[in-house]
C-alpha cells in the first residue's frame, strides 16, 4: 500500500492524539515556520510531530494489529495435524485435502493486494472490520460443513478474511510510527505470526485428538470474534489520508465504539482547529487520490521490475514453497510411518518459524505494497508446489522428493550472492534515474 502524502502541521505540545475519536483540543497552534520536509512520502512541517499518538496509544494499536496478524499463519498451521482426520471424515484422499491448502495459498497471495488497495482508499479500520467479519463467518461455516467441496470453498473465504492482516499491519505502523521507531514495532507485529507457527500445530493436534477437527474452526471463530470486538471498540483509524498525523476527528465506521461515549458529535474538525495546514491544491490532490477505484491485485507486481526486489522475492518464494510442502506432508507421513497421534504430529512443527523484513527496507514508501507483491509470489510458488506434492511423492518417493526440494533451496545461494554483490549498484542506478521506492 503506497504511503500517503499528508501535510502535517505544527501543533501545541499539550495536544493529545485522537485514539478514541473524541475531539482534540480546539486551541489554535502558534505560528511556526511553514517550510516543510518529506519523510517516506509524508510532508512534515518542522515542529510538528510525525504522529500525535502517544507511546501508550501506539503500543495499544500495535498489540491489537499483532493479535490480528496471528490469524493468517494460525489458520494455516492449525490445519496441518488434521489432514488425515479430514481425509477420513470427508472420504477424500490426502491429495485432495492438500488442494484445499493450495486454494488457501492462492487466495492468500491475491487478497492482501486487493484489500491493501481498498485500505488505502477507505481506511485501515474499515478493512479490518470487513475482513474479520468474513473470517468469522468462514470459520463458522467450516465448523459445520460436511463435504470436500464446502471445505475447498470455505477455506478460500477464510483465507480472504485473514490473509491481509499482516500487510495492513505494516501500513498501520507506517501511519503511526516515524522511520526511526518502526523497527521495534515491526518486530512486535511479526512476533504474533511467529508464535502462531509454533502454537498452531500443537493446538490443532490437541483439538483434533481430543475434540475432533471441527473444534479447530470453532476455536478460530471464537478467537476471531474476540479480535473483532477489540478492533470495534479500541482500534482507531490511522490512515494519514483520513486522520493526518492523528489529530483529525473521524465519523461513522472510522470511529471506535468507545469514542461514542466521549464525543457525542461525530465528524471532522475544521482543518484550522485540527492544526492542519493544507493548501487547496493539496486538498484537491488528496481528494483525487482517495476516489474509489477497482483494486488491481497485480499492480504491486510492478515492483518486481527492480532486480533486487525480484531476486529477494524469488528466494523467499522458493523457500516458502519448500516450507509449505514440508508442513503439509509432515503430519500425514509421521502419522502413517511412525503411528503418531494427532497431538504428537502437531509437536513436530515446533521448530518452524519464518519472517522477513528486507523488502520493507527496500521500499520504505510502500512497505505494504512490497509485502503484497511478495505474498503473490510466495503463495504462487507454494500453491504450485502443494498441488504437485503428492504426485511427486508417489512418483519419486518421500526421500527423493525432499532431496529435490532441498536442491532447489540450495540453488538460492546463487541468487542470494547476486543480491549481495550487485544490490547496492542496482539501487544506486535507480536513484540516479529518479526512481523512488
Coordinates of C-alpha atoms in Angstrom, one line a residue:
X1 CA 0.0 0.0 0.0
X2 CA 1.6 3.2 -1.1
X3 CA 2.4 5.7 1.6
X4 CA 0.1 8.7 1.7
X5 CA 1.2 12.3 1.1
X6 CA -0.1 14.3 4.0
X7 CA 0.7 17.8 5.1
X8 CA 1.1 17.7 8.9
X9 CA 1.1 21.0 10.7
X10 CA 2.8 22.2 13.8
X11 CA 0.7 21.6 16.9
X12 CA 0.8 22.6 20.6
X13 CA 2.8 20.3 22.7
X14 CA -0.1 19.5 25.0
X15 CA -2.4 18.3 22.3
X16 CA -3.2 14.6 22.7
X17 CA -3.7 12.1 20.0
X18 CA -7.2 11.2 18.9
X19 CA -7.2 7.4 19.5
X20 CA -10.8 7.3 20.8
X21 CA -12.3 9.5 18.2
X22 CA -13.1 12.3 20.7
X23 CA -12.4 15.9 19.6
X24 CA -8.9 17.1 20.3
X25 CA -8.3 20.5 22.0
X26 CA -9.6 23.3 19.9
X27 CA -6.9 25.9 20.7
X28 CA -5.1 27.1 17.6
X29 CA -1.3 26.3 17.4
X30 CA 1.2 29.1 17.5
X31 CA 2.5 30.2 14.2
X32 CA 5.7 28.4 13.1
X33 CA 7.9 28.1 10.1
X34 CA 5.7 26.6 7.3
X35 CA 8.6 25.3 5.3
X36 CA 8.3 21.5 5.0
X37 CA 10.3 18.4 4.5
X38 CA 9.3 15.0 3.3
X39 CA 9.7 11.7 5.1
X40 CA 8.7 8.5 3.4
X41 CA 6.3 10.5 1.1
X42 CA 4.7 12.4 4.0
X43 CA 5.1 16.1 4.0
X44 CA 6.0 17.2 7.6
X45 CA 6.0 20.8 8.8
X46 CA 9.1 21.5 11.1
X47 CA 8.0 21.5 14.7
X48 CA 5.1 19.1 14.2
X49 CA 5.3 15.5 15.3
X50 CA 5.1 12.7 12.8
X51 CA 2.3 11.2 14.8
X52 CA 0.1 12.7 17.6
X53 CA -0.4 9.2 19.1
X54 CA 1.3 8.8 22.4
X55 CA 3.6 5.8 23.1
X56 CA 0.9 4.1 25.1
X57 CA -1.6 4.6 22.4
X58 CA 0.9 3.3 19.7
X59 CA 1.5 0.2 21.8
X60 CA -2.2 -0.5 22.2
X61 CA -2.6 -0.2 18.4
X62 CA 0.4 -2.4 17.7
X63 CA -0.8 -5.0 20.2
X64 CA -4.3 -5.2 18.5
X65 CA -2.8 -5.4 15.0
X66 CA -0.3 -8.1 16.2
X67 CA -3.2 -10.1 17.5
X68 CA -5.0 -9.7 14.2
X69 CA -1.8 -10.7 12.3
X70 CA -1.7 -14.1 14.0
X71 CA -4.7 -15.4 12.2
X72 CA -3.1 -15.7 8.8
X73 CA -0.4 -18.2 9.8
X74 CA -2.5 -19.7 12.6
X75 CA -5.2 -20.7 10.1
X76 CA -2.6 -22.5 8.1
X77 CA -0.6 -24.2 10.8
X78 CA -3.5 -25.3 12.9
X79 CA -4.9 -27.2 9.9
X80 CA -1.9 -29.5 9.2
X81 CA -2.3 -32.0 12.0
X82 CA -6.0 -32.5 10.9
X83 CA -5.2 -33.5 7.3
X84 CA -5.5 -37.3 8.0
X85 CA -8.7 -36.8 10.1
X86 CA -10.3 -34.6 7.4
X87 CA -9.4 -37.2 4.8
X88 CA -11.1 -39.9 6.6
X89 CA -14.1 -37.8 7.8
X90 CA -14.9 -36.4 4.3
X91 CA -13.9 -39.5 2.4
X92 CA -11.3 -37.6 0.3
X93 CA -7.7 -38.5 -0.4
X94 CA -4.8 -36.7 1.2
X95 CA -4.0 -35.2 -2.2
X96 CA -7.5 -33.7 -2.4
X97 CA -7.2 -32.2 1.2
X98 CA -3.8 -30.8 0.1
X99 CA -5.7 -29.0 -2.7
X100 CA -7.6 -27.1 -0.1
X101 CA -4.3 -25.8 1.2
X102 CA -3.4 -24.8 -2.4
X103 CA -6.7 -22.9 -2.7
X104 CA -5.9 -21.2 0.6
X105 CA -2.5 -20.2 -0.6
X106 CA -3.7 -18.8 -3.9
X107 CA -6.2 -16.5 -2.2
X108 CA -3.7 -15.5 0.5
X109 CA -1.5 -14.3 -2.3
X110 CA -4.1 -12.2 -4.0
X111 CA -6.2 -10.9 -1.1
X112 CA -3.5 -8.7 0.5
X113 CA -3.0 -6.8 -2.7
X114 CA -6.8 -6.2 -3.2
X115 CA -7.6 -5.4 0.4
X116 CA -4.4 -3.3 0.8
X117 CA -5.5 -1.2 -2.1
X118 CA -9.0 -0.8 -0.5
X119 CA -7.4 0.1 2.8
X120 CA -5.6 2.9 1.1
X121 CA -8.9 4.3 -0.3
X122 CA -11.2 3.7 2.6
X123 CA -9.0 3.5 5.7
X124 CA -7.4 0.7 7.7
X125 CA -10.1 0.3 10.3
X126 CA -12.9 -0.4 7.8
X127 CA -10.9 -3.1 6.1
X128 CA -10.1 -4.7 9.4
X129 CA -13.8 -4.8 10.3
X130 CA -14.7 -6.2 6.9
X131 CA -12.0 -8.9 6.8
X132 CA -12.7 -10.2 10.3
X133 CA -16.4 -10.4 9.7
X134 CA -15.7 -12.5 6.7
X135 CA -13.1 -14.6 8.6
X136 CA -15.5 -15.2 11.5
X137 CA -18.3 -16.3 9.1
X138 CA -16.0 -18.6 7.2
X139 CA -14.8 -20.4 10.3
X140 CA -18.4 -21.0 11.5
X141 CA -19.1 -22.4 8.0
X142 CA -16.0 -24.7 8.1
X143 CA -17.0 -26.0 11.6
X144 CA -20.4 -27.2 10.3
X145 CA -19.6 -28.3 6.7
X146 CA -19.7 -31.9 5.7
X147 CA -18.2 -32.1 2.2
X148 CA -14.9 -31.6 0.5
X149 CA -16.4 -29.0 -1.9
X150 CA -17.5 -26.9 1.1
X151 CA -14.1 -27.3 2.7
X152 CA -12.4 -26.2 -0.5
X153 CA -14.6 -23.1 -1.0
X154 CA -14.8 -22.0 2.7
X155 CA -11.0 -22.3 3.1
X156 CA -10.7 -19.8 0.2
X157 CA -13.2 -17.5 2.0
X158 CA -11.2 -18.0 5.3
X159 CA -8.0 -17.0 3.5
X160 CA -9.7 -13.9 2.0
X161 CA -10.6 -12.8 5.6
X162 CA -7.3 -13.5 7.3
X163 CA -4.5 -13.2 4.8
X164 CA -4.3 -9.4 4.5
X165 CA -3.9 -8.7 8.2
X166 CA -0.1 -8.7 8.1
X167 CA 0.1 -6.4 5.1
X168 CA -2.4 -4.0 6.6
X169 CA -0.4 -4.1 9.8
X170 CA 2.6 -2.8 8.0
X171 CA 0.5 0.0 6.7
X172 CA -0.7 0.9 10.2
X173 CA 2.8 1.0 11.6
X174 CA 3.9 3.2 8.7
X175 CA 0.9 5.5 9.6
X176 CA 1.7 6.0 13.3
X177 CA 5.5 5.5 13.6
X178 CA 8.3 7.6 12.2
X179 CA 11.1 5.6 10.4
X180 CA 13.3 5.7 13.4
X181 CA 10.9 3.8 15.6
X182 CA 9.3 1.4 13.0
X183 CA 11.9 -1.4 13.6
X184 CA 10.7 -2.1 17.1
X185 CA 7.0 -2.1 16.1
X186 CA 7.6 -4.3 13.1
X187 CA 9.4 -6.8 15.4
X188 CA 6.3 -6.8 17.6
X189 CA 4.0 -7.2 14.7
X190 CA 5.9 -10.3 13.4
X191 CA 6.0 -11.8 16.9
X192 CA 2.4 -12.8 16.6
X193 CA 2.7 -14.7 13.4
X194 CA 5.9 -16.4 14.6
X195 CA 4.2 -17.5 17.8
X196 CA 1.3 -18.8 15.7
X197 CA 3.6 -21.0 13.7
X198 CA 4.7 -22.7 16.9
X199 CA 1.4 -22.8 18.8
X200 CA -0.9 -23.6 15.8
X201 CA 0.1 -27.2 15.0
X202 CA 0.2 -28.2 18.7
X203 CA -3.3 -26.6 19.3
X204 CA -4.6 -28.2 16.1
X205 CA -3.3 -31.6 17.0
X206 CA -4.7 -31.4 20.6
X207 CA -8.1 -30.3 19.4
X208 CA -8.3 -32.9 16.6
X209 CA -7.3 -35.7 19.0
X210 CA -9.5 -34.7 22.0
X211 CA -12.5 -33.0 20.5
X212 CA -12.4 -33.6 16.7
X213 CA -11.3 -31.5 13.8
X214 CA -14.4 -29.3 13.8
X215 CA -13.2 -27.7 17.0
X216 CA -10.3 -26.2 15.2
X217 CA -12.6 -23.9 13.3
X218 CA -14.8 -23.2 16.4
X219 CA -11.8 -22.1 18.3
X220 CA -10.7 -19.9 15.4
X221 CA -14.2 -18.4 15.2
X222 CA -14.2 -17.6 18.9
X223 CA -10.7 -16.0 18.8
X224 CA -11.5 -14.0 15.7
X225 CA -14.7 -12.8 17.4
X226 CA -12.7 -11.5 20.3
X227 CA -10.3 -9.8 17.9
X228 CA -13.2 -8.2 16.0
X229 CA -14.6 -6.9 19.3
X230 CA -11.2 -5.4 20.2
X231 CA -11.0 -3.7 16.8
X232 CA -14.5 -2.4 17.0
X233 CA -14.1 -0.9 20.5
X234 CA -10.4 0.2 20.6
X235 CA -8.6 0.3 17.2
X236 CA -8.7 3.9 15.8
X237 CA -8.4 4.9 12.2
X238 CA -4.7 5.6 11.4
X239 CA -4.7 6.2 7.7
X240 CA -2.9 9.5 7.1
X241 CA -5.2 10.3 4.2
X242 CA -8.1 10.4 6.8
X243 CA -6.6 11.4 10.1
X244 CA -3.4 13.1 9.1
X245 CA -0.9 12.6 11.9
X246 CA -3.7 11.5 14.3
X247 CA -5.2 14.9 15.3
X248 CA -8.3 14.9 12.9
X249 CA -11.6 13.6 14.1
X250 CA -13.5 11.0 12.0
X251 CA -17.0 9.8 11.8
X252 CA -19.1 6.6 11.3
X253 CA -17.2 3.4 10.9
X254 CA -13.9 5.2 11.2
X255 CA -14.7 5.9 14.9
X256 CA -14.1 3.4 17.7
X257 CA -17.1 2.4 19.6
X258 CA -15.6 3.7 22.8
X259 CA -15.3 7.1 21.3
X260 CA -19.1 7.5 21.2
X261 CA -19.2 7.6 25.0
X262 CA -16.8 10.6 25.0
X263 CA -17.8 12.5 21.9
X264 CA -21.5 12.9 21.0
X265 CA -20.9 14.6 17.7
X266 CA -19.0 12.6 15.1
X267 CA -17.3 14.3 12.2
X268 CA -14.1 16.0 11.3
X269 CA -12.8 19.1 13.0
X270 CA -12.2 22.1 10.8
X271 CA -8.6 22.0 9.4
X272 CA -7.7 25.2 11.3
X273 CA -8.8 23.6 14.6
X274 CA -7.2 20.3 13.9
X275 CA -3.9 22.0 13.3
X276 CA -3.7 21.0 9.6
X277 CA -2.2 23.4 7.1
X278 CA -3.2 22.1 3.7
X279 CA -3.4 24.2 0.6
X280 CA -6.5 24.0 -1.6
X281 CA -4.4 22.3 -4.3
X282 CA -3.2 19.7 -1.8
X283 CA -6.7 19.1 -0.7
X284 CA -7.8 18.5 -4.3
X285 CA -4.9 16.2 -4.9
X286 CA -5.9 14.2 -1.8
X287 CA -9.5 14.0 -2.9
X288 CA -8.4 12.7 -6.3
X289 CA -6.2 10.1 -4.7
X290 CA -8.9 8.9 -2.4
X291 CA -11.5 8.4 -5.2
X292 CA -12.6 4.8 -5.1
X293 CA -11.3 2.6 -8.0
X294 CA -11.4 -1.1 -8.8
X295 CA -8.4 -2.7 -6.9
X296 CA -5.8 -4.3 -9.1
X297 CA -4.1 -7.2 -7.3
X298 CA -1.3 -7.3 -9.8
X299 CA -0.4 -3.6 -9.6
X300 CA 2.1 -4.3 -6.8
X301 CA 4.0 -6.7 -9.1
X302 CA 5.4 -3.7 -11.0
X303 CA 7.9 -3.6 -8.1
X304 CA 9.4 -6.8 -9.4
X305 CA 10.9 -4.9 -12.3
X306 CA 13.6 -3.9 -9.8
X307 CA 16.3 -6.5 -9.9
X308 CA 17.0 -6.6 -6.2
X309 CA 13.3 -6.9 -5.3
X310 CA 12.8 -9.7 -7.9
X311 CA 15.7 -11.7 -6.5
X312 CA 14.6 -11.4 -2.9
X313 CA 11.0 -12.4 -3.7
X314 CA 12.4 -15.4 -5.8
X315 CA 14.4 -16.6 -2.8
X316 CA 11.5 -16.1 -0.4
X317 CA 9.1 -17.8 -2.8
X318 CA 11.3 -20.9 -3.3
X319 CA 11.9 -21.3 0.4
X320 CA 8.2 -20.7 1.2
X321 CA 7.3 -23.4 -1.3
X322 CA 9.7 -25.9 0.3
X323 CA 8.5 -24.8 3.7
X324 CA 4.8 -25.2 2.8
X325 CA 5.3 -28.6 1.2
X326 CA 7.2 -29.8 4.2
X327 CA 4.4 -28.5 6.5
X328 CA 1.7 -30.2 4.5
X329 CA 3.5 -33.6 4.3
X330 CA 4.9 -34.0 7.8
X331 CA 1.7 -34.7 9.6
X332 CA 0.4 -37.4 7.3
X333 CA 3.8 -39.0 6.8
X334 CA 4.6 -39.2 10.5
X335 CA 1.1 -40.5 11.4
X336 CA 1.4 -43.2 8.7
X337 CA 5.1 -44.2 9.2
X338 CA 5.5 -43.7 12.9
X339 CA 1.9 -44.1 14.0
X340 CA 1.9 -40.8 15.9
X341 CA -1.3 -39.3 17.4
X342 CA -2.6 -36.0 16.0
X343 CA -1.2 -34.2 19.1
X344 CA 2.3 -35.7 18.7
X345 CA 2.2 -35.0 15.0
X346 CA 1.5 -31.3 15.9
X347 CA 4.5 -31.2 18.1
X348 CA 6.9 -31.8 15.2
X349 CA 6.1 -28.3 13.8
X350 CA 7.5 -26.5 16.9
X351 CA 10.9 -25.8 15.3
X352 CA 9.4 -23.8 12.4
X353 CA 9.4 -20.1 12.2
X354 CA 9.7 -17.7 9.3
X355 CA 9.9 -13.9 8.9
X356 CA 11.4 -11.3 6.6
X357 CA 11.7 -7.5 6.7
X358 CA 14.3 -6.7 4.0
X359 CA 11.6 -5.7 1.4
X360 CA 10.3 -3.1 3.9
X361 CA 13.8 -1.6 4.0
X362 CA 14.0 -1.6 0.2
X363 CA 10.6 0.1 -0.2
X364 CA 10.2 2.5 2.7
X365 CA 7.5 4.5 0.9
X366 CA 5.3 1.4 0.1
X367 CA 6.0 -1.3 2.7
X368 CA 2.6 -2.9 2.4
X369 CA 2.7 -2.9 -1.4
X370 CA 6.1 -4.6 -1.2
X371 CA 4.7 -7.2 1.1
X372 CA 1.7 -7.7 -1.2
X373 CA 4.0 -8.4 -4.1
X374 CA 5.9 -10.8 -2.0
X375 CA 2.7 -12.5 -0.9
X376 CA 1.6 -13.1 -4.5
X377 CA 5.0 -14.6 -5.5
X378 CA 5.5 -16.8 -2.4
X379 CA 1.9 -18.1 -2.5
X380 CA 2.1 -18.8 -6.2
X381 CA 5.2 -20.9 -5.6
X382 CA 3.7 -22.6 -2.6
X383 CA 0.4 -23.3 -4.3
X384 CA 2.1 -24.8 -7.3
X385 CA 4.4 -26.9 -5.0
X386 CA 1.4 -28.2 -2.9
X387 CA -0.6 -29.1 -6.0
X388 CA 2.3 -31.2 -7.3
X389 CA 3.5 -32.5 -3.9
X390 CA 1.5 -35.8 -3.7
X391 CA 2.2 -36.5 -7.4
X392 CA 5.9 -36.1 -6.9
X393 CA 5.9 -38.2 -3.7
X394 CA 4.0 -41.0 -5.4
X395 CA 6.4 -40.9 -8.4
X396 CA 9.8 -40.4 -6.6
X397 CA 9.2 -41.5 -3.0
X398 CA 9.5 -39.4 0.1
X399 CA 13.3 -39.3 0.3
X400 CA 14.0 -38.2 -3.3
X401 CA 11.1 -35.7 -3.2
X402 CA 12.6 -33.7 -0.3
X403 CA 16.1 -34.2 -1.8
X404 CA 14.7 -32.4 -4.8
X405 CA 13.2 -29.6 -2.7
X406 CA 16.5 -29.3 -0.8
X407 CA 18.5 -29.0 -4.0
X408 CA 16.2 -26.2 -5.3
X409 CA 16.6 -24.3 -2.0
X410 CA 20.4 -24.7 -2.1
X411 CA 20.4 -23.1 -5.6
X412 CA 19.0 -20.0 -4.0
X413 CA 22.5 -19.4 -2.6
X414 CA 23.5 -18.3 -6.1
X415 CA 20.6 -15.8 -6.2
X416 CA 21.5 -14.5 -2.7
X417 CA 25.1 -14.0 -3.9
X418 CA 23.8 -11.9 -6.9
X419 CA 21.8 -9.7 -4.5
X420 CA 24.8 -9.3 -2.2
X421 CA 27.2 -8.5 -5.0
X422 CA 25.1 -6.2 -7.2
X423 CA 22.2 -5.0 -4.9
X424 CA 23.8 -1.6 -4.0
X425 CA 24.8 -1.0 -7.6
X426 CA 21.2 -1.6 -8.8
X427 CA 19.8 0.7 -6.1
X428 CA 22.2 3.5 -7.0
X429 CA 21.2 3.2 -10.6
X430 CA 17.5 3.5 -9.7
X431 CA 18.2 6.6 -7.6
X432 CA 20.2 8.2 -10.5
X433 CA 17.2 7.6 -12.7
X434 CA 14.9 9.3 -10.2
X435 CA 13.0 6.1 -9.3
X436 CA 11.7 6.5 -5.7
X437 CA 10.7 3.5 -3.7

